[in-house]
mmCIF file of C-alpha atoms and ligand atoms in Angstrom:
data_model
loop_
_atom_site.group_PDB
_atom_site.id
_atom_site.type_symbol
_atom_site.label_atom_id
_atom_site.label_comp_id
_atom_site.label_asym_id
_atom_site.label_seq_id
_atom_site.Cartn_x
_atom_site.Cartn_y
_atom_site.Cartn_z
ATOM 1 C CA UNK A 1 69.336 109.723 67.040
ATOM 2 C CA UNK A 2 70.459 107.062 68.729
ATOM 3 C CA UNK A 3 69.299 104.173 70.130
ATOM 4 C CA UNK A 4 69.331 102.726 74.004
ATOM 5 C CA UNK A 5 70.968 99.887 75.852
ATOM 6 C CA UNK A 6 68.515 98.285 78.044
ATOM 7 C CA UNK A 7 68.315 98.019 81.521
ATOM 8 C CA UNK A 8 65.960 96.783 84.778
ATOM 9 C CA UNK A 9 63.576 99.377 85.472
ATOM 10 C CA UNK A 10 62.435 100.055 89.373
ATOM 11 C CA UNK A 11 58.442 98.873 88.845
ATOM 12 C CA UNK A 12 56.052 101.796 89.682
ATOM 13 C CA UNK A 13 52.930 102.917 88.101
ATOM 14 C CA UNK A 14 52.759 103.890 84.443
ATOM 15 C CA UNK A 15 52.637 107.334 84.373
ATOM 16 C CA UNK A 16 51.389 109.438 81.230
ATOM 17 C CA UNK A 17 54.703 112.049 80.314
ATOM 18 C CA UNK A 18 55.839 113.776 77.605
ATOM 19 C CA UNK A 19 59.524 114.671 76.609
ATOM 20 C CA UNK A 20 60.600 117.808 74.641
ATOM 21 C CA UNK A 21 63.905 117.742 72.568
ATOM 22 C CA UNK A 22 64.981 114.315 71.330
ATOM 23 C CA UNK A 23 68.432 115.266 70.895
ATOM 24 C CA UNK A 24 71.769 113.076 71.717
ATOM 25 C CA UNK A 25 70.400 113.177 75.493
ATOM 26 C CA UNK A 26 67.090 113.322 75.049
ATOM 27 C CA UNK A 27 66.315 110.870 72.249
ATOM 28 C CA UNK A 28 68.040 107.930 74.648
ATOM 29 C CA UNK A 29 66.393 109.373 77.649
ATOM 30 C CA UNK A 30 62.967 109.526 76.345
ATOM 31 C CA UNK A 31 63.728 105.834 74.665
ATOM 32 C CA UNK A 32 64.349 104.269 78.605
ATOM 33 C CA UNK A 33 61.198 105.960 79.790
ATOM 34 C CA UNK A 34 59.343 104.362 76.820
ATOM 35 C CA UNK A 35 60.781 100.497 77.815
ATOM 36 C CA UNK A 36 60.028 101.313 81.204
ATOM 37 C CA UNK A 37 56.442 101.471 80.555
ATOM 38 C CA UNK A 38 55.230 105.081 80.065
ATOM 39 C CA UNK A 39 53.184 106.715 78.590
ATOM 40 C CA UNK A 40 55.448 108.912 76.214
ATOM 41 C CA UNK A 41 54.606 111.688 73.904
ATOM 42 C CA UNK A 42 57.369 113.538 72.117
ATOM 43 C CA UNK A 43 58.272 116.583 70.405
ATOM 44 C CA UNK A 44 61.489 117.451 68.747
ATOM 45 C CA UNK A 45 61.413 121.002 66.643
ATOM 46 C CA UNK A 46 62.818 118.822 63.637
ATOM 47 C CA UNK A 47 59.637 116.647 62.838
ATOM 48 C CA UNK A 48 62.040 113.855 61.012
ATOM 49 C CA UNK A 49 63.559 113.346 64.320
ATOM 50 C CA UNK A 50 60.123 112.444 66.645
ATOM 51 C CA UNK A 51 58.771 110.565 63.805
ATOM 52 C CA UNK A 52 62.206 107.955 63.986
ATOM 53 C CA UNK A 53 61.569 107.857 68.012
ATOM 54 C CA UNK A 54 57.853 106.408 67.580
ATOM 55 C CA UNK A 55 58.874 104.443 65.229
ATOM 56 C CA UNK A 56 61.221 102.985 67.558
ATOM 57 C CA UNK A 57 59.404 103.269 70.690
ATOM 58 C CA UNK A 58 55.907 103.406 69.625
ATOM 59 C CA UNK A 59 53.401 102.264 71.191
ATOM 60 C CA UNK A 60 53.370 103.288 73.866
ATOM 61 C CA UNK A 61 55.446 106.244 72.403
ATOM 62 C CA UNK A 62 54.344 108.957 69.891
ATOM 63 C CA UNK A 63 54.357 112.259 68.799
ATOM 64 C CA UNK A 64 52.961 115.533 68.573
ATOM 65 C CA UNK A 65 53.723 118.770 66.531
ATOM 66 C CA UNK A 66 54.200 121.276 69.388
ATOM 67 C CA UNK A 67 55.129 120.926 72.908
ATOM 68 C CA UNK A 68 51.848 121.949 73.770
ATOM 69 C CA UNK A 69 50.179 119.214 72.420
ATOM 70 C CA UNK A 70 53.085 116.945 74.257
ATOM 71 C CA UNK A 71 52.284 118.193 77.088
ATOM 72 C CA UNK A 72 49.039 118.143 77.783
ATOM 73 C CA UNK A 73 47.236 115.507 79.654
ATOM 74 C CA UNK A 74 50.823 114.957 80.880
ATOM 75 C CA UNK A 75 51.276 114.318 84.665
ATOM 76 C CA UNK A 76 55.152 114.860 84.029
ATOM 77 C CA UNK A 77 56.725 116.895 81.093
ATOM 78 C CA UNK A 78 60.647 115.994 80.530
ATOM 79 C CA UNK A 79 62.622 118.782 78.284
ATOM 80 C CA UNK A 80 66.024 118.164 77.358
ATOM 81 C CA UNK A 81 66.902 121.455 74.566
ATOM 82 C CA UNK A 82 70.379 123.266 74.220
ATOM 83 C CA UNK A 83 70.467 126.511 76.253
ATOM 84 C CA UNK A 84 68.163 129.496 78.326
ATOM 85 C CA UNK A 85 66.223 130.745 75.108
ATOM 86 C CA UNK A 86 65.865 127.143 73.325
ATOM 87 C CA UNK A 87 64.057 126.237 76.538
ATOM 88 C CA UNK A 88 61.616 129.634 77.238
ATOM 89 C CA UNK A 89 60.975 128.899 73.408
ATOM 90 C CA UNK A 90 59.779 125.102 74.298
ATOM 91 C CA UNK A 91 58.282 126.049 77.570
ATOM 92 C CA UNK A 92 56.412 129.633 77.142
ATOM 93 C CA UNK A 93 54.617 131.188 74.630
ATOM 94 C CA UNK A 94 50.879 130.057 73.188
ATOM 95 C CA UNK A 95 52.795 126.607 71.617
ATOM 96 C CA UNK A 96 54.802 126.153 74.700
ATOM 97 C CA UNK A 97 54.607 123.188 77.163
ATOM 98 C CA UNK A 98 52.918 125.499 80.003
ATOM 99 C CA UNK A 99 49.750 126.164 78.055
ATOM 100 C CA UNK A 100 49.092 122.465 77.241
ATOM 101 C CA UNK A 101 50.205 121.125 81.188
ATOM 102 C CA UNK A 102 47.204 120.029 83.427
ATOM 103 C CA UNK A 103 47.218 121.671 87.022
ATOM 104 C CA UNK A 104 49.777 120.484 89.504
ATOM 105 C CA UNK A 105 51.848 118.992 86.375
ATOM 106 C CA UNK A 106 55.849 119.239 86.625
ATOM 107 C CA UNK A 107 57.910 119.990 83.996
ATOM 108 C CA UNK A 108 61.404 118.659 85.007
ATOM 109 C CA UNK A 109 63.815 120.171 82.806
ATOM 110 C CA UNK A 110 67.778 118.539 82.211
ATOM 111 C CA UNK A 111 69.002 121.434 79.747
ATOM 112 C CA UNK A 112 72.041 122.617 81.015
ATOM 113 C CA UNK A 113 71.059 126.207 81.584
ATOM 114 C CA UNK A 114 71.454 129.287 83.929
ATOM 115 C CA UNK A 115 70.254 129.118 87.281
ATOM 116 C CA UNK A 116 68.310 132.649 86.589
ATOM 117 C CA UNK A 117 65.887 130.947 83.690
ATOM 118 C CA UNK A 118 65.066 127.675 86.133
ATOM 119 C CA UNK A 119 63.993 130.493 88.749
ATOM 120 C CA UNK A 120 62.269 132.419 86.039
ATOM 121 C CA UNK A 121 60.501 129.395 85.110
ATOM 122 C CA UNK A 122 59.307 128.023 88.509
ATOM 123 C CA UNK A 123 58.065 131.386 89.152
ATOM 124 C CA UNK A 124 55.865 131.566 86.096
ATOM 125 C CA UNK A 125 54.972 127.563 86.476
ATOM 126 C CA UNK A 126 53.893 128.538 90.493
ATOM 127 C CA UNK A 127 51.812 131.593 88.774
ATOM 128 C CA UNK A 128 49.790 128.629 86.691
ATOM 129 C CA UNK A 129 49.017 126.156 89.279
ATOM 130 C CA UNK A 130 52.332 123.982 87.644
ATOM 131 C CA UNK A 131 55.802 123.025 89.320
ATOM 132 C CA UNK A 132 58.993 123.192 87.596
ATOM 133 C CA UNK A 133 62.443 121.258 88.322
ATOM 134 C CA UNK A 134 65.471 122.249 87.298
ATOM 135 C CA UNK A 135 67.319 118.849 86.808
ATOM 136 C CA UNK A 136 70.584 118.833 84.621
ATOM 137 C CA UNK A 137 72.452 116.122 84.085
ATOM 138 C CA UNK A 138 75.740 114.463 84.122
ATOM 139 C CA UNK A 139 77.428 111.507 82.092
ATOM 140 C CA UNK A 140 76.847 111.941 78.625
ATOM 141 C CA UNK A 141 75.734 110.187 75.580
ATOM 142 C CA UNK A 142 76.696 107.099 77.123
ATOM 143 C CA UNK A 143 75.143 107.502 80.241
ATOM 144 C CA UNK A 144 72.114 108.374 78.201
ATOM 145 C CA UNK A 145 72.179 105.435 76.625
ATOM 146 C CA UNK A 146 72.707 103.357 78.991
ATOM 147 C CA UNK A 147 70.424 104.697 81.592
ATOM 148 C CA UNK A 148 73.070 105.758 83.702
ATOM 149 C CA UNK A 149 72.901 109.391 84.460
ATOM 150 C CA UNK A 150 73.657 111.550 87.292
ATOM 151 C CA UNK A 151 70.732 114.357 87.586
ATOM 152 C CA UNK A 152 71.102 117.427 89.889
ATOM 153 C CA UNK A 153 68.055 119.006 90.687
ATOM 154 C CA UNK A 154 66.468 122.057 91.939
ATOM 155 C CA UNK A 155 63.307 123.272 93.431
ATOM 156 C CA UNK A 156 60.152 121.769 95.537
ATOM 157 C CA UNK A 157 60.858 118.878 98.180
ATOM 158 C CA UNK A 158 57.246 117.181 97.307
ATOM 159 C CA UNK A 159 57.433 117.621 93.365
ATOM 160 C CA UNK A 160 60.769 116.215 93.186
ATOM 161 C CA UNK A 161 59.372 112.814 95.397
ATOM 162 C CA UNK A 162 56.443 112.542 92.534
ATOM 163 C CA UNK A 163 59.339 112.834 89.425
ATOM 164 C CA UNK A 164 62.185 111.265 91.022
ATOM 165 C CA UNK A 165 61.141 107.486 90.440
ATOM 166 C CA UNK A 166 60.260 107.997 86.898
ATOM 167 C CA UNK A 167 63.408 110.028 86.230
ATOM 168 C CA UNK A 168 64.855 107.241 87.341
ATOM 169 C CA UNK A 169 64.494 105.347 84.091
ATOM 170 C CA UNK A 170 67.526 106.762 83.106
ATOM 171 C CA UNK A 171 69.244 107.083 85.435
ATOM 172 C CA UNK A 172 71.424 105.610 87.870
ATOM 173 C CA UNK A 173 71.187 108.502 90.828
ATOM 174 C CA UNK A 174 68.286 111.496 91.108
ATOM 175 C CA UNK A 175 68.994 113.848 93.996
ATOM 176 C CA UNK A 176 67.597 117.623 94.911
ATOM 177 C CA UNK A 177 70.492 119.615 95.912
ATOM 178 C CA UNK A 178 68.224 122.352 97.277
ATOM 179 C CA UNK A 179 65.709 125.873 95.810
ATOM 180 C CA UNK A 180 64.862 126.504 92.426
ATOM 181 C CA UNK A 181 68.470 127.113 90.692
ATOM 182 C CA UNK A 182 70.271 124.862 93.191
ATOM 183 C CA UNK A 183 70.354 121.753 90.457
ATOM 184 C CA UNK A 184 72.276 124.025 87.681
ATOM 185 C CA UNK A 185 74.566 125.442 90.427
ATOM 186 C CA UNK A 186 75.709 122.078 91.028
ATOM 187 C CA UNK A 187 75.766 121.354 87.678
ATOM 188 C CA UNK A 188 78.183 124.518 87.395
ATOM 189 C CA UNK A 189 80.337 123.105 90.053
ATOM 190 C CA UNK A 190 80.588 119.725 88.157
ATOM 191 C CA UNK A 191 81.739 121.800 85.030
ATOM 192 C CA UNK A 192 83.941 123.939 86.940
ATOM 193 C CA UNK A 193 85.862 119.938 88.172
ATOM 194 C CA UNK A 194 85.913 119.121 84.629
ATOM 195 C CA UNK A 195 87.521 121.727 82.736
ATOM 196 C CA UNK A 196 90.637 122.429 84.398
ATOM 197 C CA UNK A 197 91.237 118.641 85.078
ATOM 198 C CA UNK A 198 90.954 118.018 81.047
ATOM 199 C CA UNK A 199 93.319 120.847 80.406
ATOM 200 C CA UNK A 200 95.950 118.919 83.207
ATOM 201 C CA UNK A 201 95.385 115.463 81.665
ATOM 202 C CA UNK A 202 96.485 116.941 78.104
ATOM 203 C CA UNK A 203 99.265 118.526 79.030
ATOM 204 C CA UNK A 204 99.641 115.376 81.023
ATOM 205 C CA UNK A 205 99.688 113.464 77.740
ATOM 206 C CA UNK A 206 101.174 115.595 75.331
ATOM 207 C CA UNK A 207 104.283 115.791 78.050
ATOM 208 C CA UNK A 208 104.670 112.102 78.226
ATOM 209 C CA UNK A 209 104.412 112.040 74.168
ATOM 210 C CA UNK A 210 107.427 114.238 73.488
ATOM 211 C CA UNK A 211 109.031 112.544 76.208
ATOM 212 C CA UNK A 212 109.067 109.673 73.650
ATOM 213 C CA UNK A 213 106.749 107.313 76.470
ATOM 214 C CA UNK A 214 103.999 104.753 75.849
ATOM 215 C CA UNK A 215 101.528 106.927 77.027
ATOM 216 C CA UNK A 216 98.957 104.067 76.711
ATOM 217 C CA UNK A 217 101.223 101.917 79.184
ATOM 218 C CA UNK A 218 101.777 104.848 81.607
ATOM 219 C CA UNK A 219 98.155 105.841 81.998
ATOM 220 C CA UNK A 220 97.444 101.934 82.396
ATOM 221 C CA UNK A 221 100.119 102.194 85.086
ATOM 222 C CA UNK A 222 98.568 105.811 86.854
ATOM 223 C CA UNK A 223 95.462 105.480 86.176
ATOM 224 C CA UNK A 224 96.009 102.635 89.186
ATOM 225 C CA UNK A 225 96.858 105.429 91.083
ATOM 226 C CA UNK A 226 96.235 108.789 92.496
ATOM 227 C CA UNK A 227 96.249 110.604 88.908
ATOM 228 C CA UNK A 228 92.731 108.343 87.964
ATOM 229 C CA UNK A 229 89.941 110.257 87.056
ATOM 230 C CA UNK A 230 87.005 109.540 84.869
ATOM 231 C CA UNK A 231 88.350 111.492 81.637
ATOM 232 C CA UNK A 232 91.764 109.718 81.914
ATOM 233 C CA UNK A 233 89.757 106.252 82.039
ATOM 234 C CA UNK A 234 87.034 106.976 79.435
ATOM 235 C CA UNK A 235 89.127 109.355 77.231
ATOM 236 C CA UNK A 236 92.825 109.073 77.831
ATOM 237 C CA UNK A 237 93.500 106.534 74.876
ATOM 238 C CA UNK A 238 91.404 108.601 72.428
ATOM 239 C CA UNK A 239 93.474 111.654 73.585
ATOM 240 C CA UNK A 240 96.706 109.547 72.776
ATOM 241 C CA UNK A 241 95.323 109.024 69.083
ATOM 242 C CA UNK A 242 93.389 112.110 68.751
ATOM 243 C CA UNK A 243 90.250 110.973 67.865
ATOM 244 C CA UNK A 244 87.511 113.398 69.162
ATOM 245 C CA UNK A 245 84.930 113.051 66.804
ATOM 246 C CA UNK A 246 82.063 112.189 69.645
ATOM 247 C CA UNK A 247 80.777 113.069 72.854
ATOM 248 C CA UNK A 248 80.089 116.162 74.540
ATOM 249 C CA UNK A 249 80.790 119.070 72.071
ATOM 250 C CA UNK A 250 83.230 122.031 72.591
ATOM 251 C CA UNK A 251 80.147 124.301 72.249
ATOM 252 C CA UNK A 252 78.265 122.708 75.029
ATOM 253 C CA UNK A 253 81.101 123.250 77.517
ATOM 254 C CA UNK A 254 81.743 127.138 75.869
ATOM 255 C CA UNK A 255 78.276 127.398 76.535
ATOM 256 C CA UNK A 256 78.633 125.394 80.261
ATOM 257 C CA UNK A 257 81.537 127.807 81.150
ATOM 258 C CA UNK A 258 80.219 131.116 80.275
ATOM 259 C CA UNK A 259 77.045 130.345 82.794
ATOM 260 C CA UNK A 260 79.735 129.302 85.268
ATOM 261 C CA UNK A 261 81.536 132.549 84.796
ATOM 262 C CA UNK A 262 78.413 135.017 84.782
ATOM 263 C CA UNK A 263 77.414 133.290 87.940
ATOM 264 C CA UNK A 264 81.229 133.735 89.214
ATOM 265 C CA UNK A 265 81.058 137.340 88.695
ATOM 266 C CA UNK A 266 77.588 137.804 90.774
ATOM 267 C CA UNK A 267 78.635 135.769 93.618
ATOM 268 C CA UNK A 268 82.624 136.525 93.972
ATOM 269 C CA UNK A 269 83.659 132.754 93.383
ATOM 270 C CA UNK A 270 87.206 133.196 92.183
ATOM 271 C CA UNK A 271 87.840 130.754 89.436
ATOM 272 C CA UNK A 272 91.157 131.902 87.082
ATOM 273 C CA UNK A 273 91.942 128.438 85.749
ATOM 274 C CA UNK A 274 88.152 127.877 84.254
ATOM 275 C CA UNK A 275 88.236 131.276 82.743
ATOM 276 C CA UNK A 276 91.537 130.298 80.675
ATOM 277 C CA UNK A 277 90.220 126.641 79.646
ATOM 278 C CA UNK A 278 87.054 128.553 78.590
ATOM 279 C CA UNK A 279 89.880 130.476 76.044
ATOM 280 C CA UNK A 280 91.400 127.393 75.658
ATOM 281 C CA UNK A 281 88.418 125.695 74.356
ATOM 282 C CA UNK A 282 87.791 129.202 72.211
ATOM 283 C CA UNK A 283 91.006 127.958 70.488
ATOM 284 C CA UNK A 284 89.898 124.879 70.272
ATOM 285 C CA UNK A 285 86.222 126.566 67.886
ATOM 286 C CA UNK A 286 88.692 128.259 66.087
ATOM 287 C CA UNK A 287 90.458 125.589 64.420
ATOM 288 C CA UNK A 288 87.102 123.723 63.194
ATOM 289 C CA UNK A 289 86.316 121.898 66.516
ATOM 290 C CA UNK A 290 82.735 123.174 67.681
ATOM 291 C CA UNK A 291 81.565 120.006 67.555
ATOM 292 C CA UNK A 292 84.060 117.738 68.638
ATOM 293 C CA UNK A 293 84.263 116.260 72.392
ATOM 294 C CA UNK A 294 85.845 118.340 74.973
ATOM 295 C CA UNK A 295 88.967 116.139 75.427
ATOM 296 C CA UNK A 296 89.948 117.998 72.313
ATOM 297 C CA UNK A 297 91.245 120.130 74.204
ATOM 298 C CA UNK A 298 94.787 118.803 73.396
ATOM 299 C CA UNK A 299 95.220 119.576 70.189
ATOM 300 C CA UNK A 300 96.629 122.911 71.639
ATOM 301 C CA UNK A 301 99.682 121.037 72.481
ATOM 302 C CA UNK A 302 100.346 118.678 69.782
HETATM 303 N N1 NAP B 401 75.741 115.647 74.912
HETATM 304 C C1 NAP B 401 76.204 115.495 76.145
HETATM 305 O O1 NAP B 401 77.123 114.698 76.397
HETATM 306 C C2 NAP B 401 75.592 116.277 77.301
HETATM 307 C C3 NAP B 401 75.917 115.909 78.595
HETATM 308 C C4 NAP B 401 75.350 116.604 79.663
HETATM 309 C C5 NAP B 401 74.494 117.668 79.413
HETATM 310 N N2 NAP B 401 74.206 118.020 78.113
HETATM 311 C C6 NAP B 401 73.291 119.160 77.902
HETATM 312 O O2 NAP B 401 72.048 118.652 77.452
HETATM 313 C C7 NAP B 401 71.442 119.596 76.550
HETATM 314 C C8 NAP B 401 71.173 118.904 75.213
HETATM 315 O O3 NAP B 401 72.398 118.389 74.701
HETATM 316 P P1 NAP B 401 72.421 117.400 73.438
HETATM 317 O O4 NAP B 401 73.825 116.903 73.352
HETATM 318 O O5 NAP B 401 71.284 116.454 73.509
HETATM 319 O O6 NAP B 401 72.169 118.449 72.265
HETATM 320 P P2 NAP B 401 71.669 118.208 70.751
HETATM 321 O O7 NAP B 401 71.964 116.809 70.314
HETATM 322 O O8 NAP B 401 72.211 119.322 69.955
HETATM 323 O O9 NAP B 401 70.084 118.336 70.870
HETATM 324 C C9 NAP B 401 69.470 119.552 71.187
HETATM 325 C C10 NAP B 401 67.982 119.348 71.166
HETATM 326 O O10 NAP B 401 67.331 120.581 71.479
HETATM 327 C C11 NAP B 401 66.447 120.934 70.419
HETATM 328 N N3 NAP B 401 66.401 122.392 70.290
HETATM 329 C C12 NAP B 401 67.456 123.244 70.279
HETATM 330 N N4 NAP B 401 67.030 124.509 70.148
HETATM 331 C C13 NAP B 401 65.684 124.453 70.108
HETATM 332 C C14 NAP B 401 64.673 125.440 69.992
HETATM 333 N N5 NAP B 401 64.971 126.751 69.921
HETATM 334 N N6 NAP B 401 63.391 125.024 69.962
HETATM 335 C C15 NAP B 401 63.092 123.721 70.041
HETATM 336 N N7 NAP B 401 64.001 122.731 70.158
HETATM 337 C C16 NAP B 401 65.281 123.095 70.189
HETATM 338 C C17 NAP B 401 67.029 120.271 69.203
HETATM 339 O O11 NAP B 401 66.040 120.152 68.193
HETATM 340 P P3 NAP B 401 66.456 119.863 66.636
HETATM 341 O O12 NAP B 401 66.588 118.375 66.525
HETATM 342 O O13 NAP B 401 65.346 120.429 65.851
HETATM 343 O O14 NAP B 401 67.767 120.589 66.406
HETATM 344 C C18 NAP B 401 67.439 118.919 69.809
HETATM 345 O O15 NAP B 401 66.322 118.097 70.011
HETATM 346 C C19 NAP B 401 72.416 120.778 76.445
HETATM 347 O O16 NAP B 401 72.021 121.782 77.345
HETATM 348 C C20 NAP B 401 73.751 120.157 76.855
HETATM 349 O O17 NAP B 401 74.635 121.116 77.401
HETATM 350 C C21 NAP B 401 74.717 117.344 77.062
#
């Protein structure tokens, strides 16, 4: 786990929350909500893992063995876990977050996941007297770190006004895009942006390689220009020395794409270059890179 860079924190209340999944994102996240003067309790499924966040963050952080006990007493429960069934498995069932959450708690949840399971969710939260936001985010480990992160959210207008200035702890903009689903639809979009620009900015590279160019001084040079993007600024130089061993993982974004292309097929989007990254990135698995970032994605030419 790692730890945070700090930052100024808007001054509100304390508020008691708890925060499920201390993983890359969620250990940092959790960390800023901690130095911005909450209440945290955590719970990460490997014990080792919430023990090294109190220790770090503690008081007024700690821990608890299930996300039940997290969660209860909790006026706001934060989950951050990898896809649809690590998050029922957090959120449902006799150890799960639900049955520990006070009436008229929210459980704000930043797993990137499939717009059906954040409606399936708020319906069973609404059936308890609970609220649930579906609030994914965007900028990675380092905007995790930093406190910097982009979150998209989903669902009700006066649950997202009571979570959105203690979400803001980490991060630099917290807007509701619309119903329950709406925040990982717009995370979908994001991901849909991504992958076929990461796929032009290799072949982008690799061209400009075999064309025997300083690819460091031409993307100084473009990046001035038109071509700029945020992958060519934060990850065109590692791309150039093909280092990828950070960052957002190729099985994250294989995961990412597949709920962009289920969703494609239910509502007639049309989207031919994300469904050949997606076997690009397949590729990509196949010669050992699950793990590595998803500016790996030039290896393909090299
Ligand atoms: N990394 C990024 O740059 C990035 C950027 C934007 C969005 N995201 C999204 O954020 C989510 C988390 O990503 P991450 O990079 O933080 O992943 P990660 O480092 O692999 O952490 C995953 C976390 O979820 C927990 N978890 C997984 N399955 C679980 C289960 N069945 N029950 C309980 N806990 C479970 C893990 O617990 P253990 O410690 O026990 O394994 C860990 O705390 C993903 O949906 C990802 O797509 C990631």
């Amino acid at each position: 786990m790692s730890s945070i860079n700090t930052r100024t924190y808007e001054s509100i209340p304390a508020q008691t929350v708890a925060f499920l999944g201390l993983g890359v994102m969620g250990g940092p996240m959790a960390g800023h909500l901690a130095k911005a003067g909450h209440s945290v309790t955590v719970y990460n499924r490997t014990a080792a893992k919430a023990e090294a966040w109190a220790a770090e963050f503690g008081p007024p952080g700690r821990h608890a063995a299930t996300p039940r006990e997290a969660a209860a007493g909790a006026d706001i429960v934060f989950c951050c876990v990898g896809n649809d069934d690590d998050l029922r498995s957090v959120v449902l069932g006799a150890d799960g977050a639900f049955a520990g959450m006070k009436k008229g708690a929210v459980l704000v949840d930043h797993t990137t996941a499939s717009a059906d399971v954040a409606r399936e969710l708020s319906k069973a939260a609404e059936a308890l007297g609970l609220h649930f936001i579906d609030a994914p985010v965007s900028g990675g480990q380092a905007g995790a770190q930093n406190g910097a992160l982009t979150v998209m959210c989903g669902g009700d207008a006066a649950a997202f006004e009571r979570i959105k200035p203690v979400a803001a702890s980490f991060s630099r903009a917290v807007t509701l895009l619309g119903e329950s689903g709406a925040g990982q639809l717009a995370k979908m979009v994001n991901q849909i942006a991504i992958a076929g620009l990461v796929q032009g900015l290799s072949e982008a590279i690799a061209f400009g390689q075999r064309a025997g160019l300083d690819m460091e001084a031409v993307l100084g040079v473009i990046g001035k220009g038109a071509a700029q993007s945020w992958q060519m600024d934060n990850r065109g130089k590692t791309m150039i020395e093909g280092k990828f061993d950070y960052g957002f993982a190729v099985d994250w974004m294989r995961k990412d794409l597949g709920l962009v292309l289920d969703e494609a097929k239910r509502n007639g989007a049309r989207v031919p270059v994300t469904a050949l990254v997606d076997q690009f990135y397949a590729d990509v698995q196949q010669a050992g890179g699950r793990r590595w970032d998803t500016s790996s994605l030039i290896i393909r030419l090299k």
